[in-house]
CSV table of N, CA and C in Angstrom, one decimal:
chain,number,residue,atom,x,y,z
A,27,UNK,N,35.5,-55.7,33.0
A,27,UNK,CA,35.4,-56.6,33.9
A,27,UNK,C,36.6,-57.0,34.5
A,28,UNK,N,37.2,-57.7,33.6
A,28,UNK,CA,38.7,-58.3,33.8
A,28,UNK,C,39.5,-56.9,33.9
A,29,UNK,N,40.4,-57.1,35.3
A,29,UNK,CA,41.2,-56.1,35.2
A,29,UNK,C,42.6,-55.7,34.5
A,30,UNK,N,42.9,-57.2,34.7
A,30,UNK,CA,44.5,-57.3,34.4
A,30,UNK,C,44.6,-58.5,33.6
A,31,UNK,N,45.6,-59.0,32.8
A,31,UNK,CA,45.9,-59.9,31.8
A,31,UNK,C,45.3,-61.2,32.3
A,32,UNK,N,45.7,-61.8,33.6
A,32,UNK,CA,45.6,-62.7,34.1
A,32,UNK,C,43.9,-63.3,34.0
A,33,UNK,N,43.4,-62.1,34.5
A,33,UNK,CA,41.8,-62.1,34.7
A,33,UNK,C,41.3,-62.3,33.2
A,34,UNK,N,41.7,-61.6,32.2
A,34,UNK,CA,41.3,-61.3,31.0
A,34,UNK,C,41.4,-63.1,30.4
A,35,UNK,N,42.2,-63.3,30.6
A,35,UNK,CA,42.5,-65.3,30.0
A,35,UNK,C,41.6,-66.1,30.9
A,36,UNK,N,41.6,-65.8,32.2
A,36,UNK,CA,40.4,-66.8,32.7
A,36,UNK,C,39.4,-66.4,32.2
A,37,UNK,N,38.8,-65.1,32.0
A,37,UNK,CA,37.3,-64.8,31.4
A,37,UNK,C,37.5,-65.5,30.0
A,38,UNK,N,38.3,-65.4,29.2
A,38,UNK,CA,38.3,-65.8,27.8
A,38,UNK,C,38.1,-67.6,27.8
A,39,UNK,N,38.9,-67.8,28.9
A,39,UNK,CA,39.2,-69.4,28.8
A,39,UNK,C,37.6,-70.1,29.4
A,40,UNK,N,36.8,-69.6,30.5
A,40,UNK,CA,35.7,-69.8,30.8
A,40,UNK,C,34.7,-69.7,29.5
A,41,UNK,N,34.6,-68.3,28.8
A,41,UNK,CA,33.8,-68.1,27.6
A,41,UNK,C,34.2,-69.3,26.6
A,42,UNK,N,35.3,-69.5,26.3
A,42,UNK,CA,35.7,-70.6,25.4
A,42,UNK,C,35.1,-71.7,25.6
A,43,UNK,N,35.7,-72.4,26.9
A,43,UNK,CA,35.0,-73.9,27.3
A,43,UNK,C,33.8,-74.0,26.9
A,44,UNK,N,32.6,-72.9,27.4
A,44,UNK,CA,31.4,-72.9,27.3
A,44,UNK,C,30.8,-72.9,25.9
A,45,UNK,N,31.4,-71.8,25.1
A,45,UNK,CA,30.9,-71.7,23.7
A,45,UNK,C,31.5,-72.9,22.8
A,46,UNK,N,32.6,-73.4,23.1
A,46,UNK,CA,33.1,-74.5,22.1
A,46,UNK,C,32.2,-75.5,22.4
A,47,UNK,N,31.7,-76.1,23.5
A,47,UNK,CA,30.9,-77.3,23.8
A,47,UNK,C,29.5,-77.0,23.2
A,48,UNK,N,29.0,-75.6,23.3
A,48,UNK,CA,27.5,-75.0,22.7
A,48,UNK,C,27.6,-75.4,21.1
A,49,UNK,N,28.8,-75.0,20.7
A,49,UNK,CA,29.0,-74.7,19.1
A,49,UNK,C,29.3,-76.0,18.7
A,50,UNK,N,29.9,-77.2,19.0
A,50,UNK,CA,29.8,-78.4,18.7
A,50,UNK,C,28.8,-79.2,19.0
A,51,UNK,N,28.1,-78.9,19.5
A,51,UNK,CA,26.4,-79.5,20.0
A,51,UNK,C,25.7,-79.1,18.9
A,52,UNK,N,25.3,-77.7,18.9
A,52,UNK,CA,24.9,-77.0,17.7
A,52,UNK,C,25.3,-77.7,16.5
A,53,UNK,N,26.5,-77.7,15.9
A,53,UNK,CA,26.9,-78.2,14.7
A,53,UNK,C,26.6,-79.5,14.6
A,54,UNK,N,27.0,-80.5,15.4
A,54,UNK,CA,26.5,-81.9,15.4
A,54,UNK,C,25.0,-81.9,15.0
A,55,UNK,N,24.4,-81.5,16.1
A,55,UNK,CA,23.0,-82.0,16.2
A,55,UNK,C,22.0,-81.3,15.1
A,56,UNK,N,22.4,-79.8,15.0
A,56,UNK,CA,21.0,-78.9,14.6
A,56,UNK,C,21.6,-78.9,13.0
A,57,UNK,N,22.7,-78.6,12.8
A,57,UNK,CA,23.4,-77.8,11.2
A,57,UNK,C,23.6,-79.4,10.4
A,58,UNK,N,24.4,-80.4,11.2
A,58,UNK,CA,24.5,-81.6,10.5
A,58,UNK,C,23.5,-82.7,10.9
A,59,UNK,N,23.2,-82.7,11.7
A,59,UNK,CA,22.3,-83.7,12.2
A,59,UNK,C,21.5,-84.9,11.3
A,60,UNK,N,20.8,-84.2,10.3
A,60,UNK,CA,20.2,-84.8,9.6
A,60,UNK,C,20.9,-85.6,8.6
A,61,UNK,N,22.1,-84.9,7.9
A,61,UNK,CA,23.1,-85.5,6.9
A,61,UNK,C,23.8,-86.8,8.2
A,62,UNK,N,24.4,-86.6,9.1
A,62,UNK,CA,24.9,-87.8,10.1
A,62,UNK,C,23.8,-89.1,10.2
A,63,UNK,N,22.6,-88.8,10.1
A,63,UNK,CA,21.4,-89.6,10.3
A,63,UNK,C,21.5,-90.4,9.0
A,64,UNK,N,21.3,-89.6,7.9
A,64,UNK,CA,21.2,-90.3,6.9
A,64,UNK,C,22.4,-91.4,6.4
A,65,UNK,N,23.7,-90.7,6.8
A,65,UNK,CA,24.8,-91.3,6.4
A,65,UNK,C,25.0,-93.0,7.0
A,66,UNK,N,24.6,-92.8,8.5
A,66,UNK,CA,25.1,-93.9,9.4
A,66,UNK,C,23.8,-94.9,9.6
A,67,UNK,N,22.5,-94.2,8.4
A,67,UNK,CA,21.1,-95.0,8.9
A,67,UNK,C,20.6,-95.4,10.2
A,68,UNK,N,20.8,-94.1,10.9
A,68,UNK,CA,20.0,-94.5,12.2
A,68,UNK,C,19.2,-93.4,12.6
A,69,UNK,N,18.3,-93.0,13.6
A,69,UNK,CA,17.2,-92.6,13.9
A,69,UNK,C,17.7,-91.5,15.0
A,70,UNK,N,18.9,-91.6,15.4
A,70,UNK,CA,19.2,-90.5,16.3
A,70,UNK,C,20.5,-90.1,16.1
A,71,UNK,N,20.9,-88.8,16.2
A,71,UNK,CA,22.4,-88.0,15.9
A,71,UNK,C,23.5,-88.8,16.7
A,72,UNK,N,23.4,-88.9,18.2
A,72,UNK,CA,24.0,-89.6,19.1
A,72,UNK,C,24.4,-91.1,18.4
A,73,UNK,N,23.9,-91.6,18.1
A,73,UNK,CA,23.8,-92.9,17.6
A,73,UNK,C,24.6,-93.0,16.2
A,74,UNK,N,24.2,-92.2,15.2
A,74,UNK,CA,25.0,-91.9,13.9
A,74,UNK,C,26.3,-91.7,14.5
A,75,UNK,N,26.8,-90.8,15.3
A,75,UNK,CA,28.1,-90.3,15.9
A,75,UNK,C,28.8,-91.1,16.3
A,76,UNK,N,27.9,-92.1,17.0
A,76,UNK,CA,29.0,-93.7,17.6
A,76,UNK,C,28.9,-94.6,16.5
A,77,UNK,N,28.2,-94.4,15.3
A,77,UNK,CA,27.9,-95.5,14.4
A,77,UNK,C,29.2,-95.0,13.1
A,78,UNK,N,29.5,-94.0,12.9
A,78,UNK,CA,30.6,-93.4,12.4
A,78,UNK,C,31.9,-93.5,13.0
A,79,UNK,N,31.5,-93.5,14.3
A,79,UNK,CA,32.9,-93.5,14.9
A,79,UNK,C,33.7,-92.1,15.4
A,80,UNK,N,32.6,-91.1,15.6
A,80,UNK,CA,33.5,-89.4,15.6
A,80,UNK,C,32.7,-88.9,14.5
A,81,UNK,N,33.3,-87.7,14.4
A,81,UNK,CA,32.8,-86.6,13.8
A,81,UNK,C,34.2,-86.4,12.7
A,82,UNK,N,33.7,-85.9,11.5
A,82,UNK,CA,34.8,-85.6,10.5
A,82,UNK,C,35.6,-84.4,10.7
A,83,UNK,N,36.6,-84.4,10.4
A,83,UNK,CA,37.6,-83.4,10.8
A,83,UNK,C,38.9,-83.4,10.3
A,84,UNK,N,39.8,-82.7,9.5
A,84,UNK,CA,41.1,-82.7,8.7
A,84,UNK,C,41.0,-84.2,7.9
A,85,UNK,N,39.8,-84.3,7.1
A,85,UNK,CA,39.9,-85.3,5.8
A,85,UNK,C,39.5,-86.5,6.5
A,86,UNK,N,39.3,-86.6,8.2
A,86,UNK,CA,39.1,-88.3,8.6
A,86,UNK,C,38.2,-88.1,9.6
A,87,UNK,N,37.7,-89.0,10.3
A,87,UNK,CA,36.8,-89.0,11.2
A,87,UNK,C,37.6,-89.2,12.6
A,88,UNK,N,37.3,-88.4,13.4
A,88,UNK,CA,38.2,-88.2,14.8
A,88,UNK,C,37.0,-88.2,15.9
A,89,UNK,N,37.5,-88.6,17.0
A,89,UNK,CA,36.6,-88.6,18.3
A,89,UNK,C,36.4,-87.4,18.6
A,90,UNK,N,34.7,-87.4,19.2
A,90,UNK,CA,34.6,-85.9,19.6
A,90,UNK,C,35.1,-85.2,20.4
A,91,UNK,N,35.7,-85.8,21.6
A,91,UNK,CA,37.0,-85.0,22.4
A,91,UNK,C,37.8,-84.4,21.6
A,92,UNK,N,38.9,-85.2,20.9
A,92,UNK,CA,39.5,-84.3,19.6
A,92,UNK,C,39.1,-83.3,19.1
A,93,UNK,N,37.7,-83.2,18.3
A,93,UNK,CA,37.4,-82.3,18.0
A,93,UNK,C,37.2,-80.9,18.7
A,94,UNK,N,36.4,-81.2,20.1
A,94,UNK,CA,36.5,-80.3,21.1
A,94,UNK,C,37.6,-79.7,21.3
A,95,UNK,N,38.8,-80.4,21.6
A,95,UNK,CA,40.1,-79.9,22.0
A,95,UNK,C,40.7,-79.1,20.7
A,96,UNK,N,40.6,-79.5,19.5
A,96,UNK,CA,41.0,-78.5,18.6
A,96,UNK,C,40.4,-77.3,18.2
A,97,UNK,N,39.2,-77.1,18.4
A,97,UNK,CA,38.2,-76.0,18.4
A,97,UNK,C,38.5,-75.1,19.6
A,98,UNK,N,38.6,-76.1,20.8
A,98,UNK,CA,39.2,-75.1,21.8
A,98,UNK,C,40.2,-74.1,21.4
A,99,UNK,N,41.4,-75.2,21.1
A,99,UNK,CA,42.6,-74.4,20.7
A,99,UNK,C,42.7,-73.4,20.0
A,100,UNK,N,41.8,-73.4,18.8
A,100,UNK,CA,42.0,-72.5,18.0
A,100,UNK,C,41.1,-71.1,18.6
A,101,UNK,N,39.8,-71.3,19.2
A,101,UNK,CA,39.1,-70.4,19.6
A,101,UNK,C,39.7,-69.5,20.8
A,102,UNK,N,40.4,-70.6,21.2
A,102,UNK,CA,40.9,-69.5,22.9
A,102,UNK,C,42.0,-68.7,22.2
A,103,UNK,N,43.1,-69.1,21.1
A,103,UNK,CA,43.8,-68.3,20.7
A,103,UNK,C,43.4,-67.2,20.1
A,104,UNK,N,42.2,-67.7,19.3
A,104,UNK,CA,42.0,-66.2,18.5
A,104,UNK,C,41.1,-65.3,19.1
A,105,UNK,N,40.2,-65.7,20.6
A,105,UNK,CA,39.6,-65.1,21.6
A,105,UNK,C,40.7,-64.2,22.1
A,106,UNK,N,41.6,-64.6,22.6
A,106,UNK,CA,43.1,-63.7,23.2
A,106,UNK,C,43.7,-63.0,22.5
A,107,UNK,N,44.0,-63.3,21.2
A,107,UNK,CA,44.8,-62.6,20.3
A,107,UNK,C,44.0,-61.4,19.4
A,108,UNK,N,42.9,-62.1,19.2
A,108,UNK,CA,42.2,-61.0,18.1
A,108,UNK,C,40.4,-60.6,18.7
A,109,UNK,N,40.0,-61.5,19.4
A,109,UNK,CA,38.4,-61.1,19.5
A,109,UNK,C,38.4,-60.3,20.8
A,110,UNK,N,38.9,-60.5,21.8
A,110,UNK,CA,38.7,-59.6,23.0
A,110,UNK,C,39.6,-58.6,22.9
A,111,UNK,N,40.9,-58.5,22.5
A,111,UNK,CA,41.3,-57.1,22.3
A,111,UNK,C,40.4,-56.5,21.4
A,112,UNK,N,40.3,-56.5,20.0
A,112,UNK,CA,39.6,-55.7,19.1
A,112,UNK,C,38.2,-55.4,19.4
A,113,UNK,N,37.4,-56.3,20.2
A,113,UNK,CA,36.0,-55.7,20.5
A,113,UNK,C,35.9,-55.0,21.5
A,114,UNK,N,36.9,-55.0,22.1
A,114,UNK,CA,37.0,-53.7,23.2
A,114,UNK,C,37.5,-52.2,22.7
A,115,UNK,N,38.2,-52.5,21.9
A,115,UNK,CA,38.6,-51.2,21.1
A,115,UNK,C,37.6,-50.7,20.3
A,116,UNK,N,36.9,-51.6,19.6
A,116,UNK,CA,35.8,-51.1,18.8
A,116,UNK,C,34.7,-50.9,19.4
A,117,UNK,N,34.4,-51.4,20.9
A,117,UNK,CA,33.5,-50.5,21.8
A,117,UNK,C,33.8,-49.5,22.2
A,118,UNK,N,35.3,-49.1,22.5
A,118,UNK,CA,35.1,-47.7,23.0
A,118,UNK,C,35.4,-46.7,22.0
A,119,UNK,N,35.7,-47.2,20.7
A,119,UNK,CA,35.6,-46.2,19.8
A,119,UNK,C,33.8,-45.9,19.6
A,120,UNK,N,33.1,-46.3,19.9
A,120,UNK,CA,31.6,-45.8,19.9
A,120,UNK,C,31.1,-45.5,21.4
A,121,UNK,N,31.8,-45.8,22.3
A,121,UNK,CA,31.0,-45.7,23.8
A,121,UNK,C,32.2,-45.3,24.7
A,122,UNK,N,32.3,-44.6,25.5
A,122,UNK,CA,33.1,-44.2,26.4
A,122,UNK,C,32.6,-44.8,27.8
A,123,UNK,N,33.8,-45.6,28.0
A,123,UNK,CA,33.5,-47.0,29.1
A,123,UNK,C,33.1,-46.1,30.6
A,124,UNK,N,33.7,-45.0,30.7
A,124,UNK,CA,33.4,-44.1,32.0
A,124,UNK,C,32.1,-43.6,32.2
A,125,UNK,N,31.4,-43.3,31.0
A,125,UNK,CA,30.4,-42.5,30.7
A,125,UNK,C,28.7,-43.2,30.4
A,126,UNK,N,29.2,-44.4,29.6
A,126,UNK,CA,28.1,-45.2,29.5
A,126,UNK,C,28.2,-46.1,30.0
A,127,UNK,N,26.4,-46.4,30.6
A,127,UNK,CA,25.9,-47.6,31.3
A,127,UNK,C,26.5,-48.6,31.0
A,128,UNK,N,27.0,-49.5,32.2
A,128,UNK,CA,28.0,-50.7,32.1
A,128,UNK,C,27.3,-51.6,31.4
A,129,UNK,N,25.8,-51.7,31.2
A,129,UNK,CA,24.9,-52.8,30.6
A,129,UNK,C,25.1,-52.6,29.0
A,130,UNK,N,25.1,-51.2,28.5
A,130,UNK,CA,25.3,-50.8,27.3
A,130,UNK,C,26.7,-51.1,26.6
A,131,UNK,N,27.9,-50.8,27.7
A,131,UNK,CA,28.9,-51.0,27.4
A,131,UNK,C,29.4,-52.5,26.8
A,132,UNK,N,29.0,-53.5,27.7
A,132,UNK,CA,29.1,-54.6,27.9
A,132,UNK,C,28.1,-55.6,26.4
A,133,UNK,N,27.4,-54.8,26.3
A,133,UNK,CA,26.6,-55.4,25.3
A,133,UNK,C,27.2,-55.1,23.8
A,134,UNK,N,27.8,-53.9,23.6
A,134,UNK,CA,28.4,-53.8,22.7
A,134,UNK,C,30.0,-54.3,22.8
A,135,UNK,N,30.4,-54.8,23.7
A,135,UNK,CA,31.6,-55.4,23.5
A,135,UNK,C,31.0,-57.0,23.1
A,136,UNK,N,30.3,-57.5,23.5
A,136,UNK,CA,29.9,-58.8,23.2
A,136,UNK,C,29.4,-58.9,21.7
A,137,UNK,N,28.5,-57.8,21.5
A,137,UNK,CA,28.1,-57.6,19.7
A,137,UNK,C,29.6,-57.5,18.8
A,138,UNK,N,30.3,-56.9,19.2
A,138,UNK,CA,31.5,-56.6,18.6
A,138,UNK,C,32.5,-57.9,18.6
A,139,UNK,N,32.5,-58.5,19.8
A,139,UNK,CA,33.0,-60.0,19.6
A,139,UNK,C,32.4,-61.0,18.8
A,140,UNK,N,31.1,-61.0,18.7
A,140,UNK,CA,30.4,-61.8,18.0
A,140,UNK,C,31.0,-61.5,16.2
A,141,UNK,N,30.6,-60.2,16.0
A,141,UNK,CA,30.9,-59.8,14.6
A,141,UNK,C,32.3,-60.0,14.3
A,142,UNK,N,33.4,-60.3,15.1
A,142,UNK,CA,34.7,-60.6,14.7
A,142,UNK,C,35.1,-62.0,15.0
A,143,UNK,N,34.2,-62.8,15.6
A,143,UNK,CA,34.6,-63.9,15.8
A,143,UNK,C,34.0,-65.1,15.0
A,144,UNK,N,32.9,-64.8,14.4
A,144,UNK,CA,32.0,-65.5,14.0
A,144,UNK,C,32.9,-65.6,12.3
A,145,UNK,N,33.0,-64.7,11.6
A,145,UNK,CA,33.7,-64.7,10.3
A,145,UNK,C,35.1,-66.0,10.5
A,146,UNK,N,36.0,-65.4,11.6
A,146,UNK,CA,36.8,-65.6,11.8
A,146,UNK,C,37.0,-67.3,12.2
A,147,UNK,N,36.2,-67.7,13.0
A,147,UNK,CA,36.2,-69.3,13.2
A,147,UNK,C,35.3,-70.1,12.5
A,148,UNK,N,34.5,-69.3,11.4
A,148,UNK,CA,33.6,-69.8,10.3
A,148,UNK,C,34.7,-70.3,9.2
A,149,UNK,N,35.7,-69.0,9.0
A,149,UNK,CA,36.7,-69.9,8.2
A,149,UNK,C,37.5,-70.9,8.6
A,150,UNK,N,38.0,-70.9,10.1
A,150,UNK,CA,38.7,-71.7,10.3
A,150,UNK,C,37.8,-73.2,10.3
A,151,UNK,N,36.7,-73.4,10.7
A,151,UNK,CA,35.8,-74.6,10.6
A,151,UNK,C,35.8,-74.8,9.0
A,152,UNK,N,35.5,-73.9,7.9
A,152,UNK,CA,35.5,-74.4,6.8
A,152,UNK,C,36.5,-75.3,6.5
A,153,UNK,N,38.1,-74.9,6.8
A,153,UNK,CA,38.9,-75.7,6.2
A,153,UNK,C,39.1,-77.2,7.4
A,154,UNK,N,38.9,-76.7,8.9
A,154,UNK,CA,38.8,-77.9,9.6
A,154,UNK,C,38.0,-79.3,9.1
A,155,UNK,N,36.6,-78.6,8.3
A,155,UNK,CA,35.5,-79.7,8.2
A,155,UNK,C,35.4,-79.8,6.5
A,156,UNK,N,36.3,-79.1,6.1
A,156,UNK,CA,36.1,-79.4,4.6
A,156,UNK,C,36.3,-81.1,3.8
A,157,UNK,N,35.4,-81.2,3.1
A,157,UNK,CA,35.4,-82.5,2.5
A,157,UNK,C,36.5,-82.8,1.3
A,158,UNK,N,38.0,-82.8,2.2
A,158,UNK,CA,39.0,-83.0,1.1
A,158,UNK,C,39.0,-84.5,0.5
A,159,UNK,N,38.3,-85.4,0.6
A,159,UNK,CA,38.5,-86.2,0.0
A,159,UNK,C,37.7,-86.4,-1.6
A,160,UNK,N,37.3,-85.2,-1.5
A,160,UNK,CA,36.7,-84.8,-3.0
A,160,UNK,C,37.6,-83.7,-3.8
A,161,UNK,N,38.3,-83.7,-3.4
A,161,UNK,CA,39.6,-82.8,-3.8
A,161,UNK,C,39.3,-81.3,-3.4
A,162,UNK,N,40.2,-80.3,-3.4
A,162,UNK,CA,40.0,-79.0,-2.9
A,162,UNK,C,39.6,-78.0,-4.0
A,163,UNK,N,38.4,-77.1,-3.7
A,163,UNK,CA,38.1,-76.0,-4.8
A,163,UNK,C,37.9,-74.8,-4.1
A,164,UNK,N,38.6,-73.8,-4.3
A,164,UNK,CA,38.3,-72.4,-3.5
A,164,UNK,C,37.0,-72.0,-3.6
A,165,UNK,N,36.1,-72.1,-4.9
A,165,UNK,CA,34.5,-71.3,-4.9
A,165,UNK,C,33.9,-72.3,-3.8
A,166,UNK,N,34.3,-73.7,-3.5
A,166,UNK,CA,33.6,-74.6,-2.5
A,166,UNK,C,33.8,-74.3,-1.1
A,167,UNK,N,35.1,-73.8,-0.9
A,167,UNK,CA,35.1,-73.2,0.3
A,167,UNK,C,34.6,-72.1,0.8
A,168,UNK,N,34.5,-71.0,-0.2
A,168,UNK,CA,34.0,-70.0,0.0
A,168,UNK,C,32.5,-69.9,0.4
A,169,UNK,N,31.7,-71.0,-0.4
A,169,UNK,CA,30.2,-71.0,-0.4
A,169,UNK,C,30.5,-71.7,1.0
A,170,UNK,N,30.9,-72.8,1.6
A,170,UNK,CA,31.0,-73.2,2.7
A,170,UNK,C,31.0,-72.3,4.0
A,171,UNK,N,32.0,-71.3,3.7
A,171,UNK,CA,32.4,-70.3,4.7
A,171,UNK,C,31.2,-69.6,4.9
A,172,UNK,N,31.0,-69.0,3.6
A,172,UNK,CA,29.4,-68.4,4.1
A,172,UNK,C,28.1,-69.0,4.6
A,173,UNK,N,28.0,-70.4,4.1
A,173,UNK,CA,27.2,-71.0,4.9
A,173,UNK,C,27.2,-71.2,6.4
A,174,UNK,N,28.4,-71.2,6.9
A,174,UNK,CA,28.7,-71.5,8.0
A,174,UNK,C,28.5,-70.1,8.8
A,175,UNK,N,28.7,-69.2,8.2
A,175,UNK,CA,28.5,-67.6,8.8
A,175,UNK,C,27.1,-67.2,9.1
A,176,UNK,N,26.4,-67.8,7.7
A,176,UNK,CA,24.9,-67.9,8.1
A,176,UNK,C,24.4,-68.6,9.2
A,177,UNK,N,24.8,-69.9,9.3
A,177,UNK,CA,24.1,-70.7,10.3
A,177,UNK,C,24.8,-70.0,11.9
A,178,UNK,N,25.8,-69.9,11.8
A,178,UNK,CA,26.5,-69.5,13.0
A,178,UNK,C,26.4,-68.2,13.8
A,179,UNK,N,25.9,-67.2,13.0
A,179,UNK,CA,25.8,-65.6,13.5
A,179,UNK,C,25.0,-65.5,14.5
A,180,UNK,N,23.5,-66.0,14.3
A,180,UNK,CA,22.7,-66.1,14.8
A,180,UNK,C,22.6,-66.6,15.9
A,181,UNK,N,23.0,-67.9,15.8
A,181,UNK,CA,23.2,-68.9,17.2
A,181,UNK,C,24.2,-68.1,18.0
A,182,UNK,N,25.3,-67.6,17.5
A,182,UNK,CA,26.5,-66.7,18.5
A,182,UNK,C,25.8,-65.6,18.9
A,183,UNK,N,25.3,-65.0,18.3
A,183,UNK,CA,24.5,-63.7,18.6
A,183,UNK,C,23.9,-63.9,20.0
A,184,UNK,N,22.5,-64.7,19.7
A,184,UNK,CA,21.7,-65.1,20.6
A,184,UNK,C,22.2,-65.9,22.0
A,185,UNK,N,23.0,-66.6,22.0
A,185,UNK,CA,23.7,-67.3,23.0
A,185,UNK,C,24.7,-66.4,23.5
A,186,UNK,N,25.4,-65.9,23.2
A,186,UNK,CA,26.5,-65.2,23.7
A,186,UNK,C,25.7,-63.7,24.6
A,187,UNK,N,24.7,-63.1,23.9
A,187,UNK,CA,24.3,-62.1,24.2
A,187,UNK,C,23.1,-62.6,25.5
A,188,UNK,N,22.4,-63.4,25.5
A,188,UNK,CA,21.7,-63.8,26.5
A,188,UNK,C,22.0,-65.1,27.6
A,189,UNK,N,22.9,-65.8,27.1
A,189,UNK,CA,23.1,-66.8,28.1
A,189,UNK,C,24.7,-67.1,28.6
A,190,UNK,N,25.2,-67.1,27.4
A,190,UNK,CA,26.7,-67.4,27.9
A,190,UNK,C,27.5,-66.2,28.7
A,191,UNK,N,27.6,-65.1,27.9
A,191,UNK,CA,28.3,-64.1,28.8
A,191,UNK,C,27.4,-63.5,30.1
A,192,UNK,N,26.2,-63.7,30.1
A,192,UNK,CA,25.6,-63.3,31.6
A,192,UNK,C,26.3,-64.7,32.5
A,193,UNK,N,26.1,-65.9,32.2
A,193,UNK,CA,26.9,-67.0,32.8
A,193,UNK,C,28.1,-66.5,33.2
A,194,UNK,N,28.7,-66.3,32.2
A,194,UNK,CA,30.2,-66.2,32.4
A,194,UNK,C,30.7,-64.9,33.5
A,195,UNK,N,29.6,-64.0,33.2
A,195,UNK,CA,30.1,-62.8,34.4
A,195,UNK,C,29.8,-63.1,35.5
A,196,UNK,N,28.9,-64.1,36.0
A,196,UNK,CA,28.4,-64.3,37.1
A,196,UNK,C,29.5,-64.9,37.5
A,197,UNK,N,29.8,-66.1,37.1
A,197,UNK,CA,30.9,-67.1,37.5
A,197,UNK,C,32.1,-66.3,37.7
A,198,UNK,N,32.6,-65.2,36.7
A,198,UNK,CA,33.8,-64.5,36.8
A,198,UNK,C,33.9,-63.7,38.2
A,199,UNK,N,32.6,-63.0,38.7
A,199,UNK,CA,32.3,-62.2,39.6
A,199,UNK,C,32.7,-63.2,40.9
A,200,UNK,N,31.9,-64.5,40.7
A,200,UNK,CA,32.4,-65.2,42.0
A,200,UNK,C,33.6,-65.9,42.2
A,201,UNK,N,34.4,-65.9,41.4
A,201,UNK,CA,35.9,-66.2,41.4
A,201,UNK,C,36.5,-65.3,41.6
A,202,UNK,N,36.4,-64.1,41.4
A,202,UNK,CA,37.1,-63.0,41.5
A,202,UNK,C,36.4,-61.7,42.4
A,203,UNK,N,35.4,-62.3,43.4
A,203,UNK,CA,35.0,-61.2,44.5
A,203,UNK,C,35.5,-61.1,45.7
A,204,UNK,N,36.2,-62.2,46.4
A,204,UNK,CA,37.1,-61.8,47.4
A,204,UNK,C,38.5,-61.0,46.7
A,205,UNK,N,39.1,-61.1,45.7
A,205,UNK,CA,40.4,-60.6,45.4
A,205,UNK,C,39.9,-59.1,45.1
A,206,UNK,N,38.7,-59.0,44.3
A,206,UNK,CA,38.5,-57.4,44.1
A,206,UNK,C,37.9,-56.8,45.3
A,207,UNK,N,37.3,-57.8,46.4
A,207,UNK,CA,36.8,-56.7,47.3
A,207,UNK,C,38.4,-56.4,48.4
A,208,UNK,N,39.1,-57.4,48.1
A,208,UNK,CA,40.6,-56.9,48.9
A,208,UNK,C,41.3,-55.9,48.3
A,209,UNK,N,41.2,-55.5,47.0
A,209,UNK,CA,42.0,-54.7,46.4
A,209,UNK,C,41.2,-53.3,46.4
A,210,UNK,N,40.0,-53.1,46.8
A,210,UNK,CA,39.5,-52.0,46.7
A,210,UNK,C,39.5,-51.3,47.6
């Protein structure tokens, strides 16, 4: 769908903005919500985050906006450098984009992107959220990485396939519709 490097970067930007917000919400509320409520002694996750003063990252508590910014920077870089180019190549190895139905080809790109990005971003998240105050142990980091992949893969797969990517494609078409009509 994106035709040049600028369009690819805009597409990645829109995707990552939505995905980072979804994943931070998912991680805070679904994955770690009970632990946050227990630590803070509150009944709601939002109250717990306020009580604690933010979210634990880099061995200290940071404001939610800074957590979003850090995750955005990592995710956008990984998407532009690693996820998008490799997922397109993987899809092209299995399907010819000229003869394959566009929905099938786009679905294969989404699946390849999820398959590449979930392990990579889960590994990054393992080190961002590792409890460094307890000391670092490699086997603990590996277990946390596998745990994060198990949590993140189903969420990423279904949200990207059924919600995020269809929405991003609709927004992208609206942004670049006039430009693409003029060039056609």
